[in-house]
Amino acid sequence: MSDEPLEDFLILRELGEPITEEELAAAGDASGDALEQLREEGVGIEWVDSEVMTNEDGEVTGTFCHYRAEDEAAVREHAERAGLPATRIDRRGEPLEGE
């Protein structure tokens, strides 16, 4: 893996049309394969977690993902290889305190 320190990134993946749970599972598999390929090539990137967004009918409309990566380019390359949208990529700020 790269010697670069990993930074936290948040990725919004908006889908043009809702997808099924099976399609979501397939996207997860593609993501895992792309992560493995990138790490084998020495790219510093890892998945932390994902939140699934749904509409009022319970259909999957997108995800909000947290990754740690050496840079934004690694996050974009992962999305491209996995065939996933990367509508917006931002560095993660300090979490808010709440109840």
Short mmCIF file of the N, C-alpha and C atoms (twelve columns), coordinates in Angstrom:
data_MODEL
# 
_entry.id   MODEL 
# 
loop_
_atom_site.group_PDB 
_atom_site.id 
_atom_site.type_symbol 
_atom_site.label_atom_id 
_atom_site.label_alt_id 
_atom_site.label_comp_id 
_atom_site.label_asym_id 
_atom_site.label_seq_id 
_atom_site.Cartn_x 
_atom_site.Cartn_y 
_atom_site.Cartn_z 
_atom_site.pdbx_PDB_model_num 
ATOM 1   N N  . MET A 1  0.844   -1.177 0.000   1 
ATOM 2   C CA . MET A 1  0.000   0.000  0.000   1 
ATOM 3   C C  . MET A 1  0.890   1.242  0.000   1 
ATOM 4   N N  . SER A 2  0.368   2.327  -0.459  1 
ATOM 5   C CA . SER A 2  1.098   3.579  -0.522  1 
ATOM 6   C C  . SER A 2  1.545   4.020  0.868   1 
ATOM 7   N N  . ASP A 3  2.633   4.785  0.926   1 
ATOM 8   C CA . ASP A 3  3.109   5.327  2.190   1 
ATOM 9   C C  . ASP A 3  2.385   6.611  2.561   1 
ATOM 10  N N  . GLU A 4  1.509   7.086  1.667   1 
ATOM 11  C CA . GLU A 4  0.754   8.313  1.928   1 
ATOM 12  C C  . GLU A 4  -0.186  8.096  3.111   1 
ATOM 13  N N  . PRO A 5  -0.318  9.095  4.005   1 
ATOM 14  C CA . PRO A 5  -1.317  8.951  5.065   1 
ATOM 15  C C  . PRO A 5  -2.716  8.990  4.449   1 
ATOM 16  N N  . LEU A 6  -3.625  8.207  5.009   1 
ATOM 17  C CA . LEU A 6  -4.979  8.162  4.473   1 
ATOM 18  C C  . LEU A 6  -5.825  9.275  5.072   1 
ATOM 19  N N  . GLU A 7  -6.637  9.905  4.220   1 
ATOM 20  C CA . GLU A 7  -7.561  10.947 4.637   1 
ATOM 21  C C  . GLU A 7  -8.981  10.390 4.554   1 
ATOM 22  N N  . ASP A 8  -9.877  10.967 5.330   1 
ATOM 23  C CA . ASP A 8  -11.275 10.564 5.296   1 
ATOM 24  C C  . ASP A 8  -12.022 11.338 4.225   1 
ATOM 25  N N  . PHE A 9  -12.775 10.591 3.400   1 
ATOM 26  C CA . PHE A 9  -13.606 11.187 2.358   1 
ATOM 27  C C  . PHE A 9  -15.033 10.690 2.496   1 
ATOM 28  N N  . LEU A 10 -15.993 11.569 2.217   1 
ATOM 29  C CA . LEU A 10 -17.406 11.221 2.175   1 
ATOM 30  C C  . LEU A 10 -17.867 11.339 0.732   1 
ATOM 31  N N  . ILE A 11 -18.553 10.298 0.250   1 
ATOM 32  C CA . ILE A 11 -18.968 10.231 -1.155  1 
ATOM 33  C C  . ILE A 11 -20.476 10.076 -1.226  1 
ATOM 34  N N  . LEU A 12 -21.109 10.989 -1.938  1 
ATOM 35  C CA . LEU A 12 -22.540 10.889 -2.222  1 
ATOM 36  C C  . LEU A 12 -22.674 10.192 -3.568  1 
ATOM 37  N N  . ARG A 13 -23.424 9.093  -3.585  1 
ATOM 38  C CA . ARG A 13 -23.661 8.351  -4.825  1 
ATOM 39  C C  . ARG A 13 -25.156 8.408  -5.117  1 
ATOM 40  N N  . GLU A 14 -25.565 9.375  -5.919  1 
ATOM 41  C CA . GLU A 14 -26.968 9.501  -6.300  1 
ATOM 42  C C  . GLU A 14 -27.230 8.647  -7.532  1 
ATOM 43  N N  . LEU A 15 -28.328 7.929  -7.515  1 
ATOM 44  C CA . LEU A 15 -28.705 7.079  -8.646  1 
ATOM 45  C C  . LEU A 15 -29.803 7.759  -9.448  1 
ATOM 46  N N  . GLY A 16 -29.709 7.682  -10.779 1 
ATOM 47  C CA . GLY A 16 -30.724 8.275  -11.641 1 
ATOM 48  C C  . GLY A 16 -32.074 7.590  -11.492 1 
ATOM 49  N N  . GLU A 17 -32.048 6.283  -11.280 1 
ATOM 50  C CA . GLU A 17 -33.252 5.471  -11.091 1 
ATOM 51  C C  . GLU A 17 -33.032 4.577  -9.883  1 
ATOM 52  N N  . PRO A 18 -34.091 4.316  -9.112  1 
ATOM 53  C CA . PRO A 18 -33.932 3.405  -7.969  1 
ATOM 54  C C  . PRO A 18 -33.460 2.027  -8.421  1 
ATOM 55  N N  . ILE A 19 -32.742 1.336  -7.520  1 
ATOM 56  C CA . ILE A 19 -32.275 -0.014 -7.811  1 
ATOM 57  C C  . ILE A 19 -32.819 -0.981 -6.751  1 
ATOM 58  N N  . THR A 20 -32.723 -2.260 -7.045  1 
ATOM 59  C CA . THR A 20 -33.198 -3.298 -6.130  1 
ATOM 60  C C  . THR A 20 -32.118 -3.627 -5.104  1 
ATOM 61  N N  . GLU A 21 -32.502 -4.353 -4.073  1 
ATOM 62  C CA . GLU A 21 -31.533 -4.811 -3.075  1 
ATOM 63  C C  . GLU A 21 -30.484 -5.715 -3.736  1 
ATOM 64  N N  . GLU A 22 -30.906 -6.518 -4.725  1 
ATOM 65  C CA . GLU A 22 -29.970 -7.399 -5.429  1 
ATOM 66  C C  . GLU A 22 -28.944 -6.574 -6.207  1 
ATOM 67  N N  . GLU A 23 -29.402 -5.504 -6.852  1 
ATOM 68  C CA . GLU A 23 -28.485 -4.635 -7.586  1 
ATOM 69  C C  . GLU A 23 -27.533 -3.918 -6.616  1 
ATOM 70  N N  . LEU A 24 -28.042 -3.556 -5.442  1 
ATOM 71  C CA . LEU A 24 -27.197 -2.931 -4.426  1 
ATOM 72  C C  . LEU A 24 -26.113 -3.901 -3.974  1 
ATOM 73  N N  . ALA A 25 -26.483 -5.166 -3.764  1 
ATOM 74  C CA . ALA A 25 -25.506 -6.184 -3.363  1 
ATOM 75  C C  . ALA A 25 -24.447 -6.370 -4.448  1 
ATOM 76  N N  . ALA A 26 -24.866 -6.363 -5.709  1 
ATOM 77  C CA . ALA A 26 -23.917 -6.503 -6.825  1 
ATOM 78  C C  . ALA A 26 -22.966 -5.303 -6.872  1 
ATOM 79  N N  . ALA A 27 -23.484 -4.103 -6.589  1 
ATOM 80  C CA . ALA A 27 -22.638 -2.907 -6.555  1 
ATOM 81  C C  . ALA A 27 -21.614 -3.030 -5.429  1 
ATOM 82  N N  . GLY A 28 -22.035 -3.589 -4.290  1 
ATOM 83  C CA . GLY A 28 -21.111 -3.806 -3.182  1 
ATOM 84  C C  . GLY A 28 -20.002 -4.767 -3.558  1 
ATOM 85  N N  . ASP A 29 -20.352 -5.818 -4.289  1 
ATOM 86  C CA . ASP A 29 -19.349 -6.776 -4.755  1 
ATOM 87  C C  . ASP A 29 -18.356 -6.108 -5.711  1 
ATOM 88  N N  . ALA A 30 -18.874 -5.291 -6.645  1 
ATOM 89  C CA . ALA A 30 -18.015 -4.581 -7.593  1 
ATOM 90  C C  . ALA A 30 -17.084 -3.619 -6.859  1 
ATOM 91  N N  . SER A 31 -17.606 -2.971 -5.828  1 
ATOM 92  C CA . SER A 31 -16.798 -2.055 -5.027  1 
ATOM 93  C C  . SER A 31 -15.659 -2.804 -4.347  1 
ATOM 94  N N  . GLY A 32 -15.968 -3.945 -3.744  1 
ATOM 95  C CA . GLY A 32 -14.939 -4.744 -3.081  1 
ATOM 96  C C  . GLY A 32 -13.864 -5.206 -4.038  1 
ATOM 97  N N  . ASP A 33 -14.270 -5.624 -5.234  1 
ATOM 98  C CA . ASP A 33 -13.301 -6.061 -6.245  1 
ATOM 99  C C  . ASP A 33 -12.382 -4.906 -6.650  1 
ATOM 100 N N  . ALA A 34 -12.970 -3.715 -6.846  1 
ATOM 101 C CA . ALA A 34 -12.180 -2.549 -7.243  1 
ATOM 102 C C  . ALA A 34 -11.211 -2.152 -6.131  1 
ATOM 103 N N  . LEU A 35 -11.659 -2.212 -4.879  1 
ATOM 104 C CA . LEU A 35 -10.771 -1.903 -3.758  1 
ATOM 105 C C  . LEU A 35 -9.582  -2.861 -3.731  1 
ATOM 106 N N  . GLU A 36 -9.854  -4.138 -3.911  1 
ATOM 107 C CA . GLU A 36 -8.792  -5.144 -3.904  1 
ATOM 108 C C  . GLU A 36 -7.780  -4.881 -5.018  1 
ATOM 109 N N  . GLN A 37 -8.282  -4.578 -6.224  1 
ATOM 110 C CA . GLN A 37 -7.387  -4.283 -7.356  1 
ATOM 111 C C  . GLN A 37 -6.501  -3.081 -7.053  1 
ATOM 112 N N  . LEU A 38 -7.110  -2.015 -6.562  1 
ATOM 113 C CA . LEU A 38 -6.342  -0.802 -6.279  1 
ATOM 114 C C  . LEU A 38 -5.275  -1.048 -5.225  1 
ATOM 115 N N  . ARG A 39 -5.625  -1.774 -4.171  1 
ATOM 116 C CA . ARG A 39 -4.640  -2.050 -3.126  1 
ATOM 117 C C  . ARG A 39 -3.503  -2.918 -3.655  1 
ATOM 118 N N  . GLU A 40 -3.829  -3.880 -4.539  1 
ATOM 119 C CA . GLU A 40 -2.783  -4.704 -5.156  1 
ATOM 120 C C  . GLU A 40 -1.825  -3.857 -5.986  1 
ATOM 121 N N  . GLU A 41 -2.324  -2.725 -6.500  1 
ATOM 122 C CA . GLU A 41 -1.500  -1.802 -7.291  1 
ATOM 123 C C  . GLU A 41 -0.782  -0.788 -6.410  1 
ATOM 124 N N  . GLY A 42 -0.957  -0.896 -5.092  1 
ATOM 125 C CA . GLY A 42 -0.256  -0.007 -4.171  1 
ATOM 126 C C  . GLY A 42 -0.986  1.268  -3.823  1 
ATOM 127 N N  . VAL A 43 -2.251  1.371  -4.191  1 
ATOM 128 C CA . VAL A 43 -3.038  2.566  -3.881  1 
ATOM 129 C C  . VAL A 43 -3.592  2.442  -2.464  1 
ATOM 130 N N  . GLY A 44 -3.449  3.497  -1.695  1 
ATOM 131 C CA . GLY A 44 -3.973  3.517  -0.339  1 
ATOM 132 C C  . GLY A 44 -5.440  3.898  -0.327  1 
ATOM 133 N N  . ILE A 45 -6.323  2.919  -0.118  1 
ATOM 134 C CA . ILE A 45 -7.755  3.186  -0.055  1 
ATOM 135 C C  . ILE A 45 -8.431  2.069  0.739   1 
ATOM 136 N N  . GLU A 46 -9.407  2.452  1.554   1 
ATOM 137 C CA . GLU A 46 -10.192 1.462  2.294   1 
ATOM 138 C C  . GLU A 46 -11.601 1.997  2.527   1 
ATOM 139 N N  . TRP A 47 -12.552 1.078  2.532   1 
ATOM 140 C CA . TRP A 47 -13.941 1.403  2.813   1 
ATOM 141 C C  . TRP A 47 -14.136 1.432  4.321   1 
ATOM 142 N N  . VAL A 48 -14.876 2.414  4.826   1 
ATOM 143 C CA . VAL A 48 -15.179 2.502  6.251   1 
ATOM 144 C C  . VAL A 48 -16.626 2.059  6.490   1 
ATOM 145 N N  . ASP A 49 -17.574 2.758  5.869   1 
ATOM 146 C CA . ASP A 49 -18.975 2.348  5.969   1 
ATOM 147 C C  . ASP A 49 -19.813 3.074  4.924   1 
ATOM 148 N N  . SER A 50 -21.051 2.613  4.789   1 
ATOM 149 C CA . SER A 50 -21.984 3.214  3.841   1 
ATOM 150 C C  . SER A 50 -23.375 3.252  4.446   1 
ATOM 151 N N  . GLU A 51 -24.090 4.308  4.122   1 
ATOM 152 C CA . GLU A 51 -25.496 4.457  4.491   1 
ATOM 153 C C  . GLU A 51 -26.296 4.379  3.195   1 
ATOM 154 N N  . VAL A 52 -27.394 3.633  3.227   1 
ATOM 155 C CA . VAL A 52 -28.235 3.470  2.042   1 
ATOM 156 C C  . VAL A 52 -29.383 4.474  2.117   1 
ATOM 157 N N  . MET A 53 -29.620 5.169  1.016   1 
ATOM 158 C CA . MET A 53 -30.728 6.128  0.917   1 
ATOM 159 C C  . MET A 53 -31.879 5.459  0.165   1 
ATOM 160 N N  . THR A 54 -33.098 5.647  0.668   1 
ATOM 161 C CA . THR A 54 -34.280 5.074  0.027   1 
ATOM 162 C C  . THR A 54 -35.360 6.137  -0.139  1 
ATOM 163 N N  . ASN A 55 -36.275 5.857  -1.059  1 
ATOM 164 C CA . ASN A 55 -37.417 6.755  -1.233  1 
ATOM 165 C C  . ASN A 55 -38.572 6.255  -0.363  1 
ATOM 166 N N  . GLU A 56 -39.726 6.898  -0.471  1 
ATOM 167 C CA . GLU A 56 -40.876 6.542  0.381   1 
ATOM 168 C C  . GLU A 56 -41.393 5.138  0.120   1 
ATOM 169 N N  . ASP A 57 -41.049 4.562  -1.042  1 
ATOM 170 C CA . ASP A 57 -41.457 3.187  -1.359  1 
ATOM 171 C C  . ASP A 57 -40.413 2.159  -0.905  1 
ATOM 172 N N  . GLY A 58 -39.327 2.636  -0.280  1 
ATOM 173 C CA . GLY A 58 -38.284 1.740  0.188   1 
ATOM 174 C C  . GLY A 58 -37.289 1.336  -0.881  1 
ATOM 175 N N  . GLU A 59 -37.363 1.974  -2.053  1 
ATOM 176 C CA . GLU A 59 -36.422 1.667  -3.138  1 
ATOM 177 C C  . GLU A 59 -35.095 2.389  -2.888  1 
ATOM 178 N N  . VAL A 60 -34.006 1.748  -3.260  1 
ATOM 179 C CA . VAL A 60 -32.673 2.317  -3.066  1 
ATOM 180 C C  . VAL A 60 -32.433 3.418  -4.101  1 
ATOM 181 N N  . THR A 61 -32.143 4.636  -3.605  1 
ATOM 182 C CA . THR A 61 -31.931 5.784  -4.491  1 
ATOM 183 C C  . THR A 61 -30.486 6.290  -4.485  1 
ATOM 184 N N  . GLY A 62 -29.669 5.727  -3.602  1 
ATOM 185 C CA . GLY A 62 -28.269 6.141  -3.554  1 
ATOM 186 C C  . GLY A 62 -27.623 5.681  -2.265  1 
ATOM 187 N N  . THR A 63 -26.373 6.056  -2.111  1 
ATOM 188 C CA . THR A 63 -25.648 5.751  -0.875  1 
ATOM 189 C C  . THR A 63 -24.803 6.955  -0.490  1 
ATOM 190 N N  . PHE A 64 -24.458 6.972  0.777   1 
ATOM 191 C CA . PHE A 64 -23.550 7.976  1.318   1 
ATOM 192 C C  . PHE A 64 -22.433 7.173  1.970   1 
ATOM 193 N N  . CYS A 65 -21.237 7.228  1.381   1 
ATOM 194 C CA . CYS A 65 -20.154 6.331  1.768   1 
ATOM 195 C C  . CYS A 65 -18.992 7.080  2.417   1 
ATOM 196 N N  . HIS A 66 -18.343 6.410  3.345   1 
ATOM 197 C CA . HIS A 66 -17.157 6.929  4.012   1 
ATOM 198 C C  . HIS A 66 -15.981 6.025  3.634   1 
ATOM 199 N N  . TYR A 67 -14.971 6.624  3.033   1 
ATOM 200 C CA . TYR A 67 -13.750 5.920  2.661   1 
ATOM 201 C C  . TYR A 67 -12.557 6.641  3.268   1 
ATOM 202 N N  . ARG A 68 -11.472 5.903  3.451   1 
ATOM 203 C CA . ARG A 68 -10.179 6.492  3.781   1 
ATOM 204 C C  . ARG A 68 -9.293  6.223  2.571   1 
ATOM 205 N N  . ALA A 69 -8.638  7.277  2.080   1 
ATOM 206 C CA . ALA A 69 -7.829  7.129  0.871   1 
ATOM 207 C C  . ALA A 69 -6.664  8.107  0.893   1 
ATOM 208 N N  . GLU A 70 -5.671  7.802  0.065   1 
ATOM 209 C CA . GLU A 70 -4.483  8.661  -0.001  1 
ATOM 210 C C  . GLU A 70 -4.810  10.007 -0.636  1 
ATOM 211 N N  . ASP A 71 -5.800  10.044 -1.539  1 
ATOM 212 C CA . ASP A 71 -6.214  11.304 -2.155  1 
ATOM 213 C C  . ASP A 71 -7.547  11.115 -2.868  1 
ATOM 214 N N  . GLU A 72 -8.108  12.217 -3.325  1 
ATOM 215 C CA . GLU A 72 -9.399  12.180 -4.007  1 
ATOM 216 C C  . GLU A 72 -9.326  11.380 -5.304  1 
ATOM 217 N N  . ALA A 73 -8.187  11.417 -5.967  1 
ATOM 218 C CA . ALA A 73 -8.027  10.669 -7.220  1 
ATOM 219 C C  . ALA A 73 -8.234  9.173  -6.989  1 
ATOM 220 N N  . ALA A 74 -7.789  8.653  -5.859  1 
ATOM 221 C CA . ALA A 74 -7.973  7.232  -5.545  1 
ATOM 222 C C  . ALA A 74 -9.458  6.917  -5.385  1 
ATOM 223 N N  . VAL A 75 -10.196 7.822  -4.764  1 
ATOM 224 C CA . VAL A 75 -11.641 7.635  -4.580  1 
ATOM 225 C C  . VAL A 75 -12.340 7.643  -5.938  1 
ATOM 226 N N  . ARG A 76 -11.957 8.569  -6.801  1 
ATOM 227 C CA . ARG A 76 -12.567 8.653  -8.142  1 
ATOM 228 C C  . ARG A 76 -12.233 7.408  -8.971  1 
ATOM 229 N N  . GLU A 77 -10.994 6.943  -8.898  1 
ATOM 230 C CA . GLU A 77 -10.583 5.750  -9.646  1 
ATOM 231 C C  . GLU A 77 -11.368 4.531  -9.163  1 
ATOM 232 N N  . HIS A 78 -11.571 4.426  -7.869  1 
ATOM 233 C CA . HIS A 78 -12.368 3.322  -7.328  1 
ATOM 234 C C  . HIS A 78 -13.781 3.350  -7.895  1 
ATOM 235 N N  . ALA A 79 -14.416 4.518  -7.876  1 
ATOM 236 C CA . ALA A 79 -15.785 4.638  -8.386  1 
ATOM 237 C C  . ALA A 79 -15.853 4.251  -9.860  1 
ATOM 238 N N  . GLU A 80 -14.880 4.709  -10.643 1 
ATOM 239 C CA . GLU A 80 -14.862 4.400  -12.065 1 
ATOM 240 C C  . GLU A 80 -14.716 2.894  -12.304 1 
ATOM 241 N N  . ARG A 81 -13.772 2.278  -11.621 1 
ATOM 242 C CA . ARG A 81 -13.548 0.840  -11.800 1 
ATOM 243 C C  . ARG A 81 -14.745 0.013  -11.347 1 
ATOM 244 N N  . ALA A 82 -15.421 0.455  -10.291 1 
ATOM 245 C CA . ALA A 82 -16.565 -0.281 -9.767  1 
ATOM 246 C C  . ALA A 82 -17.851 0.022  -10.527 1 
ATOM 247 N N  . GLY A 83 -17.810 1.004  -11.427 1 
ATOM 248 C CA . GLY A 83 -19.007 1.391  -12.175 1 
ATOM 249 C C  . GLY A 83 -20.039 2.082  -11.302 1 
ATOM 250 N N  . LEU A 84 -19.547 2.817  -10.303 1 
ATOM 251 C CA . LEU A 84 -20.428 3.495  -9.357  1 
ATOM 252 C C  . LEU A 84 -20.402 5.004  -9.577  1 
ATOM 253 N N  . PRO A 85 -21.529 5.672  -9.341  1 
ATOM 254 C CA . PRO A 85 -21.501 7.136  -9.431  1 
ATOM 255 C C  . PRO A 85 -20.735 7.725  -8.254  1 
ATOM 256 N N  . ALA A 86 -20.127 8.862  -8.469  1 
ATOM 257 C CA . ALA A 86 -19.512 9.639  -7.391  1 
ATOM 258 C C  . ALA A 86 -20.005 11.065 -7.589  1 
ATOM 259 N N  . THR A 87 -21.261 11.302 -7.206  1 
ATOM 260 C CA . THR A 87 -21.915 12.577 -7.437  1 
ATOM 261 C C  . THR A 87 -21.151 13.711 -6.768  1 
ATOM 262 N N  . ARG A 88 -20.699 13.450 -5.555  1 
ATOM 263 C CA . ARG A 88 -19.942 14.465 -4.810  1 
ATOM 264 C C  . ARG A 88 -18.944 13.764 -3.899  1 
ATOM 265 N N  . ILE A 89 -17.718 14.288 -3.860  1 
ATOM 266 C CA . ILE A 89 -16.669 13.769 -2.986  1 
ATOM 267 C C  . ILE A 89 -16.123 14.946 -2.180  1 
ATOM 268 N N  . ASP A 90 -16.169 14.807 -0.865  1 
ATOM 269 C CA . ASP A 90 -15.640 15.846 0.017   1 
ATOM 270 C C  . ASP A 90 -14.791 15.214 1.110   1 
ATOM 271 N N  . ARG A 91 -13.840 15.987 1.602   1 
ATOM 272 C CA . ARG A 91 -13.087 15.545 2.773   1 
ATOM 273 C C  . ARG A 91 -14.021 15.615 3.977   1 
ATOM 274 N N  . ARG A 92 -13.851 14.674 4.882   1 
ATOM 275 C CA . ARG A 92 -14.696 14.622 6.079   1 
ATOM 276 C C  . ARG A 92 -14.195 15.638 7.096   1 
ATOM 277 N N  . GLY A 93 -15.098 16.445 7.600   1 
ATOM 278 C CA . GLY A 93 -14.767 17.413 8.643   1 
ATOM 279 C C  . GLY A 93 -14.919 16.770 10.018  1 
ATOM 280 N N  . GLU A 94 -14.778 17.563 11.035  1 
ATOM 281 C CA . GLU A 94 -14.944 17.079 12.403  1 
ATOM 282 C C  . GLU A 94 -16.413 16.781 12.656  1 
ATOM 283 N N  . PRO A 95 -16.714 15.631 13.241  1 
ATOM 284 C CA . PRO A 95 -18.107 15.281 13.536  1 
ATOM 285 C C  . PRO A 95 -18.726 16.276 14.529  1 
ATOM 286 N N  . LEU A 96 -20.027 16.474 14.413  1 
ATOM 287 C CA . LEU A 96 -20.749 17.331 15.329  1 
ATOM 288 C C  . LEU A 96 -21.064 16.573 16.616  1 
ATOM 289 N N  . GLU A 97 -21.118 17.285 17.687  1 
ATOM 290 C CA . GLU A 97 -21.533 16.710 18.957  1 
ATOM 291 C C  . GLU A 97 -23.056 16.776 19.019  1 
ATOM 292 N N  . GLY A 98 -23.695 15.746 19.548  1 
ATOM 293 C CA . GLY A 98 -25.145 15.764 19.646  1 
ATOM 294 C C  . GLY A 98 -25.605 15.014 20.865  1 
ATOM 295 N N  . GLU A 99 -26.873 14.741 20.905  1 
ATOM 296 C CA . GLU A 99 -27.450 14.037 22.055  1 
ATOM 297 C C  . GLU A 99 -27.070 12.578 22.077  1 
# 
